[in-house]
């Protein structure tokens, strides 16, 4: 197959590229060239900014891609431009979306008042009513017009080009720019005897996905000759609570300390979101439709993430443990008095 990828060189993308190359497909990547990928000489690169994608229309249309995989559609305009360029010049489009489209996200982040949404979230569940969740909250350029709901609607409502949107969970693994497990790994590496966890956060559940497994779900979707336009959730089959996750990291690192659950008021950093709202995705559809299964076990995924973090830790720990030590002392004193 001829596959054009918009993006593809940073975190999740390289694993998708590797899997597609292993299956012998012909790949062209469109990106700015700020990040690079050294997987194969056979990959074609077109350098440019996606904000000016239409300036590359002729070159992109000549590829006659069977599938366009858009790794980075953030705005309605991004999706409209893809449709304008590729309708009649490509077979299908697969667009990467996010679980932040669900109404549960605005309850979780207290963007709007509302009842806690039932989980696991199915593809047909209600979407957010407030648009532009990051506008004014994140400084980066993309945040102003970021709206995956509008990306999805634009792609799915278009009849000229079949489209699939994939709703990603929180993705972790080597090269994760958000370093979601860093805090715990650093503290365990520092041989802290205890890790303090907000007792409400400890029981909060969210779907996550190990990067290589998420990439394989993306590659699988690209390769299926699926002409229906629809959305699919991606994520772990059985998400863990935060406490279970931290304990798993501890096991992988042979950490001998203890996780201590403490009430929110005793912690310096308050949890800003509503921990009553779990954020768990129902992934039955992709599992049944495409027979999707994780190739890498959770333990192995955590192990690879831990190894990468250990190889990339800062020279000095960024945590000041004196505050935590004080909290523990107070808790010990309180226990002695009881
Ligand atoms: N990580 C998560 O937890 C998570 C959760 C939910 C959804 N997602 C979704 O996952 C996608 C991103 O994943 P990723 O970063 O791992 O993807 P990736 O495809 O590996 O990396 C991003 C790519 O975009 C290119 N790029 C960035 N800005 C560009 C621009 N203005 N014009 C052209 N190319 C540009 C980068 O290359 P250059 O730097 O060379 O331009 C790079 O190839 C997004 O759609 C995001 O919303 C992620």
Short mmCIF file of C-alpha atoms and ligand atoms in Angstrom, two decimals:
data_model
loop_
_atom_site.label_atom_id
_atom_site.label_comp_id
_atom_site.label_asym_id
_atom_site.label_seq_id
_atom_site.Cartn_x
_atom_site.Cartn_y
_atom_site.Cartn_z
CA UNK A 1 0.00 0.00 0.00
CA UNK A 2 1.06 3.61 -0.50
CA UNK A 3 0.65 5.43 2.79
CA UNK A 4 1.12 9.12 3.44
CA UNK A 5 1.66 10.11 7.06
CA UNK A 6 1.28 13.69 8.25
CA UNK A 7 3.69 13.75 11.21
CA UNK A 8 5.12 10.40 12.23
CA UNK A 9 8.56 11.20 13.64
CA UNK A 10 8.20 12.03 17.33
CA UNK A 11 6.68 9.71 19.96
CA UNK A 12 3.91 7.41 18.69
CA UNK A 13 4.63 7.98 15.00
CA UNK A 14 7.97 6.14 14.74
CA UNK A 15 6.39 2.90 16.04
CA UNK A 16 3.59 3.18 13.48
CA UNK A 17 6.18 3.79 10.76
CA UNK A 18 8.23 0.77 11.88
CA UNK A 19 5.20 -1.54 11.87
CA UNK A 20 4.09 -0.38 8.42
CA UNK A 21 7.61 -0.77 7.02
CA UNK A 22 7.83 -4.30 8.44
CA UNK A 23 4.75 -5.16 6.40
CA UNK A 24 6.42 -3.84 3.25
CA UNK A 25 4.39 -0.68 2.63
CA UNK A 26 5.55 2.40 0.76
CA UNK A 27 5.72 5.40 3.09
CA UNK A 28 5.88 9.16 2.63
CA UNK A 29 6.08 11.43 5.68
CA UNK A 30 5.03 15.07 5.62
CA UNK A 31 6.58 17.07 8.46
CA UNK A 32 8.70 20.18 9.12
CA UNK A 33 11.97 18.31 9.57
CA UNK A 34 12.41 19.47 13.16
CA UNK A 35 12.41 15.84 14.29
CA UNK A 36 13.87 13.01 12.26
CA UNK A 37 13.49 9.29 11.91
CA UNK A 38 16.24 6.88 10.87
CA UNK A 39 14.32 3.69 10.30
CA UNK A 40 14.80 3.21 6.59
CA UNK A 41 16.27 4.88 3.51
CA UNK A 42 13.11 3.91 1.66
CA UNK A 43 10.95 6.49 3.49
CA UNK A 44 10.18 9.54 1.37
CA UNK A 45 10.02 12.89 3.18
CA UNK A 46 8.13 15.99 2.17
CA UNK A 47 9.12 18.91 4.33
CA UNK A 48 6.65 21.63 5.16
CA UNK A 49 4.34 23.08 7.78
CA UNK A 50 0.89 21.57 7.97
CA UNK A 51 -0.53 25.05 8.43
CA UNK A 52 0.47 25.55 4.80
CA UNK A 53 -0.42 22.05 3.61
CA UNK A 54 -2.34 23.34 0.60
CA UNK A 55 0.88 24.81 -0.81
CA UNK A 56 2.00 21.19 -1.27
CA UNK A 57 -1.25 19.97 -2.86
CA UNK A 58 0.26 18.90 -6.20
CA UNK A 59 3.10 16.92 -4.65
CA UNK A 60 0.79 15.29 -2.12
CA UNK A 61 -1.88 14.40 -4.67
CA UNK A 62 0.70 12.80 -7.00
CA UNK A 63 1.45 10.19 -4.33
CA UNK A 64 -2.01 8.69 -4.91
CA UNK A 65 -1.97 7.34 -1.37
CA UNK A 66 -4.22 4.42 -0.53
CA UNK A 67 -4.40 5.81 2.99
CA UNK A 68 -3.56 9.19 4.50
CA UNK A 69 -2.74 8.87 8.19
CA UNK A 70 -3.01 12.25 9.88
CA UNK A 71 -1.14 11.92 13.18
CA UNK A 72 -1.60 15.57 14.14
CA UNK A 73 -5.00 17.00 13.17
CA UNK A 74 -5.78 19.57 15.85
CA UNK A 75 -8.26 22.01 14.33
CA UNK A 76 -11.30 22.04 12.08
CA UNK A 77 -9.15 23.78 9.48
CA UNK A 78 -6.55 20.97 9.63
CA UNK A 79 -9.25 18.41 8.83
CA UNK A 80 -10.89 20.54 6.14
CA UNK A 81 -7.56 21.05 4.39
CA UNK A 82 -6.88 17.30 4.38
CA UNK A 83 -10.28 16.64 2.81
CA UNK A 84 -9.84 19.41 0.25
CA UNK A 85 -6.47 18.08 -0.88
CA UNK A 86 -7.13 14.35 -0.80
CA UNK A 87 -10.76 13.87 -1.88
CA UNK A 88 -10.39 12.08 -5.22
CA UNK A 89 -6.64 11.66 -4.67
CA UNK A 90 -6.52 9.10 -1.83
CA UNK A 91 -8.50 6.04 -0.78
CA UNK A 92 -9.16 6.74 2.90
CA UNK A 93 -8.11 8.91 5.78
CA UNK A 94 -7.28 7.84 9.35
CA UNK A 95 -7.17 10.74 11.80
CA UNK A 96 -5.75 10.61 15.32
CA UNK A 97 -8.16 11.99 17.88
CA UNK A 98 -8.27 11.85 21.66
CA UNK A 99 -10.43 10.64 24.51
CA UNK A 100 -10.75 14.31 25.46
CA UNK A 101 -13.78 14.48 23.13
CA UNK A 102 -16.01 12.79 25.73
CA UNK A 103 -18.31 14.70 28.07
CA UNK A 104 -16.58 12.85 30.90
CA UNK A 105 -13.50 14.97 30.13
CA UNK A 106 -15.27 18.22 30.97
CA UNK A 107 -16.66 16.72 34.18
CA UNK A 108 -13.19 15.42 35.06
CA UNK A 109 -11.58 18.81 34.49
CA UNK A 110 -14.47 20.77 35.97
CA UNK A 111 -14.88 22.66 32.69
CA UNK A 112 -18.64 22.34 33.17
CA UNK A 113 -20.74 21.20 36.09
CA UNK A 114 -22.45 17.95 35.39
CA UNK A 115 -23.15 14.53 36.78
CA UNK A 116 -20.34 12.01 36.83
CA UNK A 117 -20.52 10.06 33.54
CA UNK A 118 -20.85 6.33 33.56
CA UNK A 119 -17.73 4.46 32.46
CA UNK A 120 -16.36 2.68 30.49
CA UNK A 121 -17.00 5.23 27.76
CA UNK A 122 -18.31 3.85 24.48
CA UNK A 123 -17.80 5.49 21.09
CA UNK A 124 -21.49 6.45 21.04
CA UNK A 125 -21.39 8.21 24.42
CA UNK A 126 -22.02 11.91 24.82
CA UNK A 127 -19.32 14.38 23.76
CA UNK A 128 -18.25 17.59 25.48
CA UNK A 129 -20.58 20.56 25.13
CA UNK A 130 -17.85 23.15 25.73
CA UNK A 131 -15.48 23.51 22.79
CA UNK A 132 -11.76 24.44 22.74
CA UNK A 133 -10.68 22.84 26.03
CA UNK A 134 -7.13 24.25 26.01
CA UNK A 135 -7.84 27.78 24.75
CA UNK A 136 -6.32 30.27 27.18
CA UNK A 137 -4.99 27.45 29.36
CA UNK A 138 -1.93 26.32 27.43
CA UNK A 139 0.41 28.81 25.82
CA UNK A 140 1.47 26.67 22.88
CA UNK A 141 0.18 27.78 19.45
CA UNK A 142 -1.91 24.71 18.79
CA UNK A 143 -4.05 25.24 21.90
CA UNK A 144 -6.10 28.15 20.55
CA UNK A 145 -7.89 26.23 17.82
CA UNK A 146 -7.39 22.70 19.20
CA UNK A 147 -10.68 20.87 19.03
CA UNK A 148 -10.71 17.16 18.21
CA UNK A 149 -14.54 17.15 18.23
CA UNK A 150 -14.51 19.43 15.18
CA UNK A 151 -11.74 17.36 13.57
CA UNK A 152 -13.84 14.23 14.02
CA UNK A 153 -17.07 15.81 12.75
CA UNK A 154 -15.33 17.21 9.68
CA UNK A 155 -13.77 13.86 8.80
CA UNK A 156 -16.77 11.69 9.61
CA UNK A 157 -19.41 13.88 7.93
CA UNK A 158 -17.57 14.04 4.63
CA UNK A 159 -18.84 11.61 2.04
CA UNK A 160 -16.10 12.07 -0.54
CA UNK A 161 -13.35 10.38 1.48
CA UNK A 162 -14.02 7.51 3.94
CA UNK A 163 -12.53 8.29 7.33
CA UNK A 164 -11.73 6.60 10.62
CA UNK A 165 -10.96 8.53 13.78
CA UNK A 166 -9.01 6.89 16.60
CA UNK A 167 -9.57 8.16 20.14
CA UNK A 168 -6.30 7.74 22.00
CA UNK A 169 -5.97 7.36 25.76
CA UNK A 170 -3.01 8.75 27.76
CA UNK A 171 -0.02 7.25 26.00
CA UNK A 172 3.18 6.32 27.86
CA UNK A 173 6.48 4.78 26.92
CA UNK A 174 10.04 5.66 25.91
CA UNK A 175 10.33 9.20 24.50
CA UNK A 176 7.01 10.27 26.04
CA UNK A 177 7.25 14.09 25.95
CA UNK A 178 4.89 14.25 28.96
CA UNK A 179 6.92 11.72 30.99
CA UNK A 180 3.79 10.51 32.76
CA UNK A 181 5.60 8.07 35.06
CA UNK A 182 8.70 10.16 35.73
CA UNK A 183 7.76 11.35 39.23
CA UNK A 184 7.34 7.85 40.64
CA UNK A 185 10.38 6.44 38.85
CA UNK A 186 12.60 9.27 40.11
CA UNK A 187 11.37 8.83 43.69
CA UNK A 188 11.89 5.09 43.59
CA UNK A 189 15.34 5.55 42.07
CA UNK A 190 16.06 7.96 44.96
CA UNK A 191 15.11 5.08 47.26
CA UNK A 192 12.44 7.06 49.00
CA UNK A 193 11.04 4.90 51.79
CA UNK A 194 7.52 6.08 50.99
CA UNK A 195 5.55 7.73 48.23
CA UNK A 196 2.63 9.88 49.24
CA UNK A 197 -0.46 9.53 47.12
CA UNK A 198 -3.62 11.56 47.45
CA UNK A 199 -6.18 9.04 48.68
CA UNK A 200 -8.75 10.09 46.10
CA UNK A 201 -6.27 10.04 43.25
CA UNK A 202 -5.14 6.60 44.40
CA UNK A 203 -8.51 5.09 43.53
CA UNK A 204 -9.04 7.09 40.33
CA UNK A 205 -8.95 5.01 37.16
CA UNK A 206 -7.90 6.17 33.74
CA UNK A 207 -7.24 4.35 30.48
CA UNK A 208 -3.66 4.44 29.36
CA UNK A 209 -1.89 2.81 26.46
CA UNK A 210 1.70 1.66 26.04
CA UNK A 211 3.07 3.46 22.99
CA UNK A 212 3.92 0.34 20.94
CA UNK A 213 0.45 -1.09 21.52
CA UNK A 214 -1.26 2.18 20.59
CA UNK A 215 0.92 2.31 17.47
CA UNK A 216 -0.08 -1.22 16.51
CA UNK A 217 -3.77 -0.31 16.82
CA UNK A 218 -3.12 2.68 14.53
CA UNK A 219 -1.17 0.59 11.99
CA UNK A 220 -3.88 -2.07 12.04
CA UNK A 221 -6.57 0.54 11.32
CA UNK A 222 -4.52 1.98 8.47
CA UNK A 223 -4.19 -1.45 6.86
CA UNK A 224 -7.82 -2.60 7.20
CA UNK A 225 -9.80 -2.07 4.05
CA UNK A 226 -12.54 -0.50 6.11
CA UNK A 227 -14.68 1.93 4.17
CA UNK A 228 -17.16 2.84 6.90
CA UNK A 229 -16.64 6.24 8.51
CA UNK A 230 -16.52 5.81 12.27
CA UNK A 231 -14.68 6.39 15.56
CA UNK A 232 -12.78 3.79 17.58
CA UNK A 233 -11.44 3.93 21.14
CA UNK A 234 -7.92 2.71 21.83
CA UNK A 235 -6.66 1.76 25.29
CA UNK A 236 -5.88 -0.95 27.79
CA UNK A 237 -8.40 -3.73 28.21
CA UNK A 238 -8.43 -3.43 31.98
CA UNK A 239 -7.28 -0.02 33.21
CA UNK A 240 -5.68 0.26 36.64
CA UNK A 241 -6.18 2.71 39.46
CA UNK A 242 -3.30 5.10 40.16
CA UNK A 243 -2.40 3.10 43.26
CA UNK A 244 -2.18 -0.11 41.24
CA UNK A 245 -0.05 1.65 38.62
CA UNK A 246 2.41 3.06 41.15
CA UNK A 247 2.69 -0.37 42.76
CA UNK A 248 3.38 -1.94 39.34
CA UNK A 249 6.20 0.56 38.74
CA UNK A 250 7.53 -0.27 42.23
CA UNK A 251 7.52 -3.97 41.44
CA UNK A 252 9.37 -3.48 38.15
CA UNK A 253 11.97 -1.33 39.99
CA UNK A 254 12.23 -3.72 42.96
CA UNK A 255 11.41 -0.72 45.15
CA UNK A 256 11.17 -1.65 48.80
CA UNK A 257 9.24 1.41 49.97
CA UNK A 258 5.60 1.88 50.74
CA UNK A 259 2.82 3.89 49.08
CA UNK A 260 1.01 5.89 51.73
CA UNK A 261 -2.45 7.22 51.02
CA UNK A 262 -3.14 10.55 52.60
CA UNK A 263 -6.05 12.98 52.63
CA UNK A 264 -5.87 15.81 50.16
CA UNK A 265 -5.54 18.55 52.80
CA UNK A 266 -2.19 17.13 53.94
CA UNK A 267 -0.67 17.48 50.48
CA UNK A 268 1.12 20.50 49.10
CA UNK A 269 -0.06 19.89 45.54
CA UNK A 270 -3.81 19.70 45.35
CA UNK A 271 -5.31 17.46 42.68
CA UNK A 272 -6.96 19.94 40.30
CA UNK A 273 -9.43 17.53 38.72
CA UNK A 274 -12.54 15.69 39.84
CA UNK A 275 -11.35 12.25 40.90
CA UNK A 276 -14.94 10.98 41.17
CA UNK A 277 -14.95 10.90 37.38
CA UNK A 278 -13.05 7.84 36.18
CA UNK A 279 -11.78 8.17 32.63
CA UNK A 280 -11.97 4.65 31.31
CA UNK A 281 -12.57 3.78 27.67
CA UNK A 282 -14.50 0.78 26.40
CA UNK A 283 -12.24 -0.79 23.77
CA UNK A 284 -14.54 -3.67 22.76
CA UNK A 285 -15.20 -2.23 19.30
CA UNK A 286 -11.61 -2.25 18.02
CA UNK A 287 -10.97 -5.61 19.68
CA UNK A 288 -14.00 -7.24 18.01
CA UNK A 289 -13.89 -5.44 14.67
CA UNK A 290 -10.15 -5.75 14.00
CA UNK A 291 -9.30 -8.56 16.42
CA UNK A 292 -6.94 -6.11 18.13
CA UNK A 293 -4.80 -7.42 20.99
CA UNK A 294 -1.86 -5.87 22.80
CA UNK A 295 1.45 -7.27 21.53
CA UNK A 296 3.37 -5.98 24.57
CA UNK A 297 2.17 -6.93 28.05
CA UNK A 298 1.54 -4.18 30.62
CA UNK A 299 4.48 -5.32 32.74
CA UNK A 300 6.82 -5.29 29.75
CA UNK A 301 5.53 -1.84 28.68
CA UNK A 302 6.19 -0.45 32.15
CA UNK A 303 9.60 -2.14 32.20
CA UNK A 304 10.61 -0.49 28.90
CA UNK A 305 9.31 2.88 30.13
CA UNK A 306 11.21 2.58 33.41
CA UNK A 307 14.42 1.70 31.56
CA UNK A 308 14.08 4.72 29.28
CA UNK A 309 13.36 7.03 32.21
CA UNK A 310 16.36 5.67 34.16
CA UNK A 311 18.56 6.34 31.11
CA UNK A 312 17.25 9.90 30.91
CA UNK A 313 16.91 11.07 34.52
CA UNK A 314 18.21 14.55 35.33
CA UNK A 315 21.59 14.74 37.10
CA UNK A 316 19.90 15.93 40.27
CA UNK A 317 16.51 15.00 41.58
CA UNK A 318 14.06 17.86 41.00
CA UNK A 319 12.10 17.00 44.17
CA UNK A 320 12.57 18.64 47.53
CA UNK A 321 11.74 15.83 49.91
CA UNK A 322 11.72 17.91 53.09
CA UNK A 323 8.02 18.73 52.74
CA UNK A 324 7.10 15.06 52.29
CA UNK A 325 9.23 14.13 55.29
CA UNK A 326 7.31 16.68 57.39
CA UNK A 327 3.96 15.25 56.28
CA UNK A 328 5.09 11.77 57.24
CA UNK A 329 6.31 12.97 60.63
CA UNK A 330 2.93 14.61 61.28
CA UNK A 331 1.10 11.44 60.29
CA UNK A 332 3.34 9.36 62.58
CA UNK A 333 2.72 11.76 65.48
CA UNK A 334 -1.04 11.68 64.89
CA UNK A 335 -0.96 7.88 64.87
CA UNK A 336 1.02 7.82 68.13
CA UNK A 337 -1.61 10.02 69.80
CA UNK A 338 -4.46 7.69 68.79
N1 LIG B 1 0.50 11.44 23.88
C1 LIG B 1 -0.72 11.28 24.33
O1 LIG B 1 -0.91 10.90 25.51
C2 LIG B 1 -1.91 11.52 23.42
C3 LIG B 1 -3.19 11.35 23.95
C4 LIG B 1 -4.28 11.56 23.12
C5 LIG B 1 -4.08 11.93 21.78
N2 LIG B 1 -2.80 12.11 21.31
C6 LIG B 1 -2.63 12.53 19.89
O2 LIG B 1 -1.50 11.90 19.33
C7 LIG B 1 -0.99 12.75 18.28
C8 LIG B 1 0.47 13.11 18.47
O3 LIG B 1 1.23 12.02 18.77
P1 LIG B 1 2.83 12.08 18.57
O4 LIG B 1 3.37 13.45 18.93
O5 LIG B 1 3.35 10.91 19.23
O6 LIG B 1 2.91 11.96 16.96
P2 LIG B 1 4.12 11.85 16.01
O7 LIG B 1 3.50 11.75 14.64
O8 LIG B 1 5.10 10.83 16.42
O9 LIG B 1 4.85 13.28 16.16
C9 LIG B 1 4.34 14.51 15.78
C10 LIG B 1 4.77 14.82 14.33
O10 LIG B 1 4.21 16.00 13.84
C11 LIG B 1 5.19 16.75 13.12
N3 LIG B 1 4.74 18.14 13.21
C12 LIG B 1 4.49 18.85 14.36
N4 LIG B 1 4.03 20.08 14.04
C13 LIG B 1 3.98 20.13 12.67
C14 LIG B 1 3.57 21.12 11.74
N5 LIG B 1 3.14 22.34 12.14
N6 LIG B 1 3.65 20.85 10.42
C15 LIG B 1 4.10 19.64 10.00
N7 LIG B 1 4.49 18.66 10.83
C16 LIG B 1 4.43 18.91 12.16
C17 LIG B 1 6.50 16.40 13.81
O11 LIG B 1 7.61 16.50 12.95
P3 LIG B 1 8.49 17.84 12.82
O12 LIG B 1 8.82 18.24 14.21
O13 LIG B 1 9.67 17.41 12.00
O14 LIG B 1 7.62 18.82 12.12
C18 LIG B 1 6.26 14.92 14.11
O15 LIG B 1 6.54 14.16 12.95
C19 LIG B 1 -1.80 14.03 18.31
O16 LIG B 1 -2.84 13.96 17.38
C20 LIG B 1 -2.35 14.02 19.75
O17 LIG B 1 -3.51 14.80 19.89
C21 LIG B 1 -1.73 11.91 22.10
#
